[in-house]
PDB file of C-alpha atoms and ligand atoms in Angstrom:
ATOM      1  CA  MET A 147     -27.702  87.268  49.500  1.00 93.00           C
ATOM      2  CA  ALA A 148     -28.664  87.847  53.135  1.00 96.00           C
ATOM      3  CA  LYS A 149     -27.044  86.577  56.313  1.00 95.00           C
ATOM      4  CA  VAL A 150     -29.014  85.786  59.449  1.00 96.00           C
ATOM      5  CA  ASP A 151     -27.667  86.149  62.991  1.00 96.00           C
ATOM      6  CA  TRP A 152     -27.697  83.073  65.165  1.00 95.00           C
ATOM      7  CA  LYS A 153     -27.198  83.024  68.888  1.00 94.00           C
ATOM      8  CA  PRO A 154     -23.565  82.373  69.841  1.00 94.00           C
ATOM      9  CA  GLY A 155     -22.691  78.720  69.535  1.00 93.00           C
ATOM     10  CA  ASN A 156     -20.068  76.368  68.184  1.00 93.00           C
ATOM     11  CA  MET A 157     -20.251  76.282  64.423  1.00 92.00           C
ATOM     12  CA  LEU A 158     -16.726  75.287  63.608  1.00 94.00           C
ATOM     13  CA  TYR A 159     -17.325  72.243  61.412  1.00 95.00           C
ATOM     14  CA  PRO A 160     -16.299  69.733  60.152  1.00 96.00           C
ATOM     15  CA  LEU A 161     -14.381  68.345  63.085  1.00 97.00           C
ATOM     16  CA  PRO A 162     -12.412  65.222  63.778  1.00 97.00           C
ATOM     17  CA  ALA A 163     -14.252  62.506  65.675  1.00 98.00           C
ATOM     18  CA  VAL A 164     -11.492  60.648  67.468  1.00 98.00           C
ATOM     19  CA  MET A 165     -11.482  57.786  69.905  1.00 98.00           C
ATOM     20  CA  VAL A 166      -9.512  58.694  73.005  1.00 99.00           C
ATOM     21  CA  SER A 167      -8.225  55.747  75.001  1.00 99.00           C
ATOM     22  CA  THR A 168      -7.454  56.081  78.681  1.00 98.00           C
ATOM     23  CA  GLY A 169      -6.442  54.043  81.724  1.00 98.00           C
ATOM     24  CA  ALA A 170      -3.183  52.985  83.286  1.00 98.00           C
ATOM     25  CA  VAL A 171      -4.132  49.342  83.877  1.00 97.00           C
ATOM     26  CA  PRO A 172      -6.332  46.966  81.820  1.00 97.00           C
ATOM     27  CA  GLU A 173      -9.150  47.012  84.409  1.00 97.00           C
ATOM     28  CA  GLU A 174      -9.624  50.753  83.891  1.00 98.00           C
ATOM     29  CA  TYR A 175      -9.013  50.946  80.123  1.00 98.00           C
ATOM     30  CA  ASN A 176     -11.743  52.989  78.480  1.00 98.00           C
ATOM     31  CA  ILE A 177     -12.552  54.749  75.211  1.00 99.00           C
ATOM     32  CA  ILE A 178     -14.384  58.058  74.790  1.00 99.00           C
ATOM     33  CA  THR A 179     -15.338  59.620  71.462  1.00 99.00           C
ATOM     34  CA  ILE A 180     -14.276  63.244  71.266  1.00 98.00           C
ATOM     35  CA  ALA A 181     -15.013  65.961  68.726  1.00 98.00           C
ATOM     36  CA  TRP A 182     -13.807  68.920  70.812  1.00 98.00           C
ATOM     37  CA  THR A 183     -10.152  68.349  70.010  1.00 98.00           C
ATOM     38  CA  GLY A 184      -7.429  70.070  68.058  1.00 98.00           C
ATOM     39  CA  THR A 185      -3.814  70.949  67.481  1.00 98.00           C
ATOM     40  CA  ILE A 186      -2.591  74.010  69.368  1.00 98.00           C
ATOM     41  CA  CYS A 187       1.197  74.169  69.040  1.00 98.00           C
ATOM     42  CA  SER A 188       3.876  72.773  66.711  1.00 98.00           C
ATOM     43  CA  ASP A 189       6.889  72.968  68.998  1.00 98.00           C
ATOM     44  CA  PRO A 190       6.438  71.550  71.547  1.00 98.00           C
ATOM     45  CA  PRO A 191       3.770  69.508  69.774  1.00 98.00           C
ATOM     46  CA  MET A 192       0.587  70.103  71.749  1.00 98.00           C
ATOM     47  CA  CYS A 193      -3.087  69.374  71.429  1.00 98.00           C
ATOM     48  CA  TYR A 194      -6.201  69.427  73.574  1.00 98.00           C
ATOM     49  CA  ILE A 195      -9.351  67.484  74.287  1.00 98.00           C
ATOM     50  CA  SER A 196     -12.353  69.012  76.057  1.00 98.00           C
ATOM     51  CA  VAL A 197     -14.296  66.652  78.283  1.00 98.00           C
ATOM     52  CA  ARG A 198     -17.395  67.078  80.435  1.00 98.00           C
ATOM     53  CA  PRO A 199     -16.614  66.385  84.110  1.00 98.00           C
ATOM     54  CA  GLY A 200     -19.551  63.936  84.247  1.00 98.00           C
ATOM     55  CA  ARG A 201     -17.939  61.479  81.828  1.00 98.00           C
ATOM     56  CA  HIS A 202     -16.457  58.278  83.207  1.00 98.00           C
ATOM     57  CA  SER A 203     -13.292  59.096  81.248  1.00 98.00           C
ATOM     58  CA  TYR A 204     -12.903  62.431  83.019  1.00 98.00           C
ATOM     59  CA  GLU A 205     -11.852  60.881  86.331  1.00 98.00           C
ATOM     60  CA  ILE A 206      -9.448  58.493  84.604  1.00 98.00           C
ATOM     61  CA  LEU A 207      -7.885  61.360  82.644  1.00 98.00           C
ATOM     62  CA  LYS A 208      -7.537  63.452  85.753  1.00 98.00           C
ATOM     63  CA  LYS A 209      -5.987  60.615  87.737  1.00 98.00           C
ATOM     64  CA  THR A 210      -3.577  59.265  85.131  1.00 98.00           C
ATOM     65  CA  GLY A 211      -2.735  62.501  83.262  1.00 98.00           C
ATOM     66  CA  GLU A 212      -2.310  60.558  80.038  1.00 98.00           C
ATOM     67  CA  PHE A 213      -4.350  59.575  76.997  1.00 99.00           C
ATOM     68  CA  VAL A 214      -4.043  58.407  73.419  1.00 99.00           C
ATOM     69  CA  ILE A 215      -5.877  60.065  70.529  1.00 99.00           C
ATOM     70  CA  ASN A 216      -6.738  57.375  67.982  1.00 98.00           C
ATOM     71  CA  LEU A 217      -7.655  58.600  64.509  1.00 98.00           C
ATOM     72  CA  THR A 218     -10.814  57.082  63.093  1.00 98.00           C
ATOM     73  CA  THR A 219     -11.701  55.601  59.717  1.00 98.00           C
ATOM     74  CA  SER A 220     -14.766  54.375  57.823  1.00 98.00           C
ATOM     75  CA  ASP A 221     -14.139  50.904  59.229  1.00 98.00           C
ATOM     76  CA  LEU A 222     -14.100  52.364  62.750  1.00 98.00           C
ATOM     77  CA  ALA A 223     -17.165  54.622  62.300  1.00 98.00           C
ATOM     78  CA  TYR A 224     -19.559  52.266  64.105  1.00 98.00           C
ATOM     79  CA  ALA A 225     -17.216  51.882  67.084  1.00 98.00           C
ATOM     80  CA  THR A 226     -16.583  55.625  67.103  1.00 98.00           C
ATOM     81  CA  ASP A 227     -20.283  56.336  67.435  1.00 98.00           C
ATOM     82  CA  TRP A 228     -20.888  53.539  69.939  1.00 98.00           C
ATOM     83  CA  CYS A 229     -18.073  54.678  72.215  1.00 98.00           C
ATOM     84  CA  GLY A 230     -19.667  58.135  72.116  1.00 98.00           C
ATOM     85  CA  VAL A 231     -23.080  57.020  73.333  1.00 98.00           C
ATOM     86  CA  ARG A 232     -22.194  54.338  75.874  1.00 98.00           C
ATOM     87  CA  SER A 233     -20.291  54.780  79.116  1.00 98.00           C
ATOM     88  CA  GLY A 234     -17.346  52.869  80.479  1.00 98.00           C
ATOM     89  CA  ARG A 235     -19.255  52.788  83.756  1.00 98.00           C
ATOM     90  CA  GLN A 236     -21.442  50.061  82.254  1.00 98.00           C
ATOM     91  CA  HIS A 237     -19.329  48.658  79.428  1.00 98.00           C
ATOM     92  CA  ASN A 238     -15.878  47.414  78.571  1.00 98.00           C
ATOM     93  CA  LYS A 239     -15.737  49.269  75.259  1.00 98.00           C
ATOM     94  CA  PHE A 240     -12.653  47.465  73.958  1.00 98.00           C
ATOM     95  CA  GLU A 241     -14.415  44.121  74.361  1.00 98.00           C
ATOM     96  CA  ALA A 242     -17.834  45.319  73.204  1.00 98.00           C
ATOM     97  CA  MET A 243     -16.411  46.792  69.976  1.00 98.00           C
ATOM     98  CA  ASN A 244     -13.846  44.054  69.456  1.00 98.00           C
ATOM     99  CA  LEU A 245     -11.014  46.577  69.564  1.00 98.00           C
ATOM    100  CA  THR A 246      -7.483  45.646  70.569  1.00 98.00           C
ATOM    101  CA  PRO A 247      -5.700  47.567  73.309  1.00 98.00           C
ATOM    102  CA  GLY A 248      -2.057  47.944  72.319  1.00 98.00           C
ATOM    103  CA  LYS A 249       1.028  49.048  74.193  1.00 98.00           C
ATOM    104  CA  ALA A 250       1.899  52.689  73.701  1.00 98.00           C
ATOM    105  CA  SER A 251       5.602  53.544  73.518  1.00 98.00           C
ATOM    106  CA  VAL A 252       5.689  56.310  76.127  1.00 98.00           C
ATOM    107  CA  VAL A 253       2.405  56.550  78.038  1.00 98.00           C
ATOM    108  CA  ASN A 254       0.602  53.876  80.041  1.00 98.00           C
ATOM    109  CA  ALA A 255      -2.758  54.496  78.357  1.00 98.00           C
ATOM    110  CA  PRO A 256      -3.478  51.871  75.689  1.00 98.00           C
ATOM    111  CA  THR A 257      -3.549  52.479  71.952  1.00 98.00           C
ATOM    112  CA  ILE A 258      -6.386  51.194  69.788  1.00 98.00           C
ATOM    113  CA  GLU A 259      -4.491  48.909  67.440  1.00 98.00           C
ATOM    114  CA  GLU A 260      -7.111  49.132  64.665  1.00 98.00           C
ATOM    115  CA  ALA A 261      -6.606  52.915  64.346  1.00 98.00           C
ATOM    116  CA  PRO A 262      -4.108  54.038  61.669  1.00 97.00           C
ATOM    117  CA  VAL A 263      -2.514  56.656  63.952  1.00 98.00           C
ATOM    118  CA  ASN A 264      -2.147  56.753  67.745  1.00 98.00           C
ATOM    119  CA  ILE A 265      -1.115  60.060  69.289  1.00 98.00           C
ATOM    120  CA  GLU A 266       0.284  59.587  72.781  1.00 98.00           C
ATOM    121  CA  CYS A 267      -0.386  62.572  75.028  1.00 98.00           C
ATOM    122  CA  ARG A 268       0.614  63.721  78.478  1.00 98.00           C
ATOM    123  CA  VAL A 269      -1.620  66.263  80.221  1.00 98.00           C
ATOM    124  CA  LYS A 270       0.067  69.587  81.061  1.00 98.00           C
ATOM    125  CA  GLU A 271      -2.884  71.517  82.374  1.00 98.00           C
ATOM    126  CA  ILE A 272      -6.600  71.118  82.984  1.00 98.00           C
ATOM    127  CA  VAL A 273      -8.542  74.292  82.223  1.00 98.00           C
ATOM    128  CA  PRO A 274     -12.090  74.363  83.642  1.00 98.00           C
ATOM    129  CA  LEU A 275     -14.059  76.314  81.061  1.00 98.00           C
ATOM    130  CA  GLY A 276     -17.727  75.655  81.823  1.00 98.00           C
ATOM    131  CA  THR A 277     -19.572  72.612  80.537  1.00 98.00           C
ATOM    132  CA  HIS A 278     -16.234  71.174  79.418  1.00 98.00           C
ATOM    133  CA  HIS A 279     -12.762  71.108  80.908  1.00 98.00           C
ATOM    134  CA  MET A 280      -9.896  71.384  78.476  1.00 98.00           C
ATOM    135  CA  PHE A 281      -7.015  68.950  78.858  1.00 98.00           C
ATOM    136  CA  LEU A 282      -3.996  70.684  77.351  1.00 98.00           C
ATOM    137  CA  ALA A 283      -1.469  68.033  76.515  1.00 98.00           C
ATOM    138  CA  GLU A 284       1.935  67.499  75.023  1.00 98.00           C
ATOM    139  CA  VAL A 285       2.287  64.898  72.298  1.00 98.00           C
ATOM    140  CA  VAL A 286       5.022  62.570  73.535  1.00 98.00           C
ATOM    141  CA  ASN A 287       4.931  59.967  70.748  1.00 98.00           C
ATOM    142  CA  VAL A 288       3.031  59.085  67.587  1.00 98.00           C
ATOM    143  CA  LYS A 289       2.552  55.556  66.271  1.00 98.00           C
ATOM    144  CA  ALA A 290       1.580  55.060  62.625  1.00 96.00           C
ATOM    145  CA  ASP A 291       0.382  51.891  60.901  1.00 96.00           C
ATOM    146  CA  ASP A 292       3.064  50.947  58.385  1.00 93.00           C
ATOM    147  CA  ARG A 293       0.440  49.609  55.964  1.00 93.00           C
ATOM    148  CA  TYR A 294      -0.134  53.239  54.968  1.00 94.00           C
ATOM    149  CA  LEU A 295       3.575  54.018  54.597  1.00 92.00           C
ATOM    150  CA  ASP A 296       5.009  53.958  51.109  1.00 88.00           C
ATOM    151  CA  SER A 297       7.930  51.514  51.307  1.00 85.00           C
ATOM    152  CA  GLU A 298       9.988  53.532  48.806  1.00 88.00           C
ATOM    153  CA  THR A 299       9.261  57.159  49.670  1.00 90.00           C
ATOM    154  CA  GLY A 300       8.376  56.668  53.350  1.00 87.00           C
ATOM    155  CA  ILE A 301       5.392  58.975  52.814  1.00 91.00           C
ATOM    156  CA  PHE A 302       2.395  58.232  55.012  1.00 92.00           C
ATOM    157  CA  SER A 303      -0.942  58.277  53.166  1.00 92.00           C
ATOM    158  CA  LEU A 304      -3.686  58.720  55.721  1.00 91.00           C
ATOM    159  CA  ASP A 305      -6.251  59.017  52.926  1.00 91.00           C
ATOM    160  CA  LYS A 306      -5.710  55.317  52.145  1.00 92.00           C
ATOM    161  CA  ALA A 307      -7.058  54.552  55.645  1.00 94.00           C
ATOM    162  CA  LYS A 308     -10.320  56.396  54.763  1.00 96.00           C
ATOM    163  CA  PRO A 309     -10.398  58.916  57.630  1.00 97.00           C
ATOM    164  CA  ILE A 310     -13.752  60.272  58.781  1.00 98.00           C
ATOM    165  CA  THR A 311     -14.965  63.643  60.027  1.00 98.00           C
ATOM    166  CA  TYR A 312     -17.954  64.780  62.047  1.00 98.00           C
ATOM    167  CA  SER A 313     -20.219  67.634  60.965  1.00 97.00           C
ATOM    168  CA  HIS A 314     -23.498  68.809  62.493  1.00 95.00           C
ATOM    169  CA  GLY A 315     -24.374  65.408  63.923  1.00 96.00           C
ATOM    170  CA  TYR A 316     -23.249  63.265  60.976  1.00 98.00           C
ATOM    171  CA  TYR A 317     -20.132  61.335  60.077  1.00 98.00           C
ATOM    172  CA  TYR A 318     -18.523  61.764  56.672  1.00 98.00           C
ATOM    173  CA  GLU A 319     -15.702  60.161  54.784  1.00 97.00           C
ATOM    174  CA  VAL A 320     -13.043  62.629  53.733  1.00 95.00           C
ATOM    175  CA  GLY A 321     -13.706  63.639  50.125  1.00 90.00           C
ATOM    176  CA  LYS A 322     -11.756  64.315  46.985  1.00 92.00           C
ATOM    177  CA  LYS A 323      -8.270  65.852  47.173  1.00 92.00           C
ATOM    178  CA  ILE A 324      -8.524  69.345  45.656  1.00 94.00           C
ATOM    179  CA  GLY A 325      -5.143  70.925  46.287  1.00 94.00           C
ATOM    180  CA  LYS A 326      -1.751  70.638  47.895  1.00 93.00           C
ATOM    181  CA  PHE A 327      -0.253  72.978  50.520  1.00 93.00           C
ATOM    182  CA  GLY A 328       0.924  76.043  48.602  1.00 95.00           C
ATOM    183  CA  PHE A 329      -0.964  75.229  45.431  1.00 94.00           C
ATOM    184  CA  ALA A 330      -2.394  78.757  45.399  1.00 94.00           C
ATOM    185  CA  VAL A 331       1.019  80.217  44.634  1.00 95.00           C
ATOM    186  CA  GLU A 332       2.186  77.341  42.461  1.00 89.00           C
ATOM    187  CA  LYS A 333      -0.803  77.915  40.222  1.00 67.00           C
ATOM    188  CA  LYS A 334       0.235  81.525  39.603  1.00 65.00           C
ATOM    189  CA  LYS A 335       3.683  80.404  38.456  1.00 56.00           C
ATOM    190  CA  THR A 336       2.147  77.831  36.106  1.00 54.00           C
ATOM    191  CA  ARG A 337      -0.214  80.416  34.675  1.00 55.00           C
ATOM    192  CA  LYS A 338       2.639  82.843  34.094  1.00 53.00           C
ATOM    193  CA  LYS A 339       4.647  80.182  32.316  1.00 54.00           C
ATOM    194  CA  ARG A 340       1.702  79.212  30.188  1.00 53.00           C
ATOM    195  CA  LEU A 341       0.628  82.734  29.317  1.00 52.00           C
ATOM    196  CA  GLY A 342       4.014  84.464  29.305  1.00 52.00           C
ATOM    197  CA  LYS A 343       4.920  87.121  31.861  1.00 50.00           C
ATOM    198  CA  PRO A 344       2.063  89.616  32.149  1.00 50.00           C
ATOM    199  CA  LYS A 345       2.948  93.302  31.642  1.00 51.00           C
ATOM    200  CA  ASP A 346       1.726  94.376  35.048  1.00 49.00           C
ATOM    201  CA  ASP A 347       2.742  91.736  37.588  1.00 48.00           C
ATOM    202  CA  ALA A 348       0.627  93.152  40.452  1.00 51.00           C
TER     203      ALA A 348
HETATM  204  C1  FMN B 420     -19.260  62.297  67.642  1.00 96.16           C
HETATM  205  C2  FMN B 420     -19.210  62.491  69.132  1.00 96.16           C
HETATM  206  C3  FMN B 420     -18.383  63.468  69.655  1.00 96.16           C
HETATM  207  C4  FMN B 420     -18.305  63.674  71.049  1.00 96.16           C
HETATM  208  N1  FMN B 420     -17.465  64.638  71.534  1.00 96.16           N
HETATM  209  C5  FMN B 420     -17.351  64.808  72.879  1.00 96.16           C
HETATM  210  C6  FMN B 420     -16.436  65.779  73.403  1.00 96.16           C
HETATM  211  O1  FMN B 420     -15.724  66.456  72.665  1.00 96.16           O
HETATM  212  N2  FMN B 420     -16.357  65.905  74.750  1.00 96.16           N
HETATM  213  C7  FMN B 420     -17.116  65.151  75.612  1.00 96.16           C
HETATM  214  O2  FMN B 420     -17.022  65.321  76.850  1.00 96.16           O
HETATM  215  N3  FMN B 420     -17.988  64.211  75.142  1.00 96.16           N
HETATM  216  C8  FMN B 420     -18.112  64.015  73.795  1.00 96.16           C
HETATM  217  N4  FMN B 420     -18.971  63.071  73.288  1.00 96.16           N
HETATM  218  C9  FMN B 420     -19.778  62.279  74.229  1.00 96.16           C
HETATM  219  C10 FMN B 420     -19.001  61.134  74.897  1.00 96.16           C
HETATM  220  O3  FMN B 420     -18.221  60.427  73.961  1.00 96.16           O
HETATM  221  C11 FMN B 420     -20.023  60.187  75.564  1.00 96.16           C
HETATM  222  O4  FMN B 420     -20.728  60.874  76.575  1.00 96.16           O
HETATM  223  C12 FMN B 420     -19.413  58.900  76.090  1.00 96.16           C
HETATM  224  O5  FMN B 420     -20.473  57.989  76.325  1.00 96.16           O
HETATM  225  C13 FMN B 420     -18.623  59.094  77.358  1.00 96.16           C
HETATM  226  O6  FMN B 420     -18.049  57.877  77.715  1.00 96.16           O
HETATM  227  P1  FMN B 420     -17.480  57.575  79.169  1.00 96.16           P
HETATM  228  O7  FMN B 420     -18.605  57.832  80.143  1.00 96.16           O
HETATM  229  O8  FMN B 420     -17.096  56.131  79.087  1.00 96.16           O
HETATM  230  O9  FMN B 420     -16.328  58.481  79.392  1.00 96.16           O
HETATM  231  C14 FMN B 420     -19.076  62.860  71.918  1.00 96.16           C
HETATM  232  C15 FMN B 420     -19.896  61.869  71.388  1.00 96.16           C
HETATM  233  C16 FMN B 420     -19.960  61.676  70.006  1.00 96.16           C
HETATM  234  C17 FMN B 420     -20.826  60.585  69.445  1.00 96.16           C
END
């Protein structure tokens, strides 16, 4: 096996491809597709989106200091792509994609009702990095579609909503479940039980 060196670049894939909704009033509501996004802190819950200053959404984000991250699904893949190649300067993306702006619980930015999860965010800091500026934000509320909530256990099953990811220019459905958090250690216990305690437990 041989490894080749590539010039420095972003190779962290797969990524989420989310639809970020912005705007304080219906006339300025907009949607931008974002892949440069992630979770950065558990408590307080914080995340980021990185946006090029040239985007129509950039000015809205800067002015309002709020946005909603809407998780995407197979059913929303077309709209996700479309909102990532068309600008709100020329289009009303909610209308064009037949998406429904909903009322968020805490922020003024709209939710996308068709998304299974809406993460309401308030900008804490804008970090100019280069091509992109990072909007560091606190998550102030999360709305989840109760169709994916188990009525008995209350467990939310995002996989039922068929979430999608983005990798090297293509969209993918999330694949087969192959393990649960902590399964690596659970497996050891099972093996021990099955095989009896090994002599040397290193
Ligand atoms: C899958 C995908 C991911 C994208 N990720 C980003 C991103 O992380 N940051 C960004 O500034 N633009 C990103 N874009 C480009 C914007 O979504 C695109 O330029 C959009 O038309 C901007 O809309 P606006 O002008 O209405 O704000 C992405 C586009 C696609 C299709």
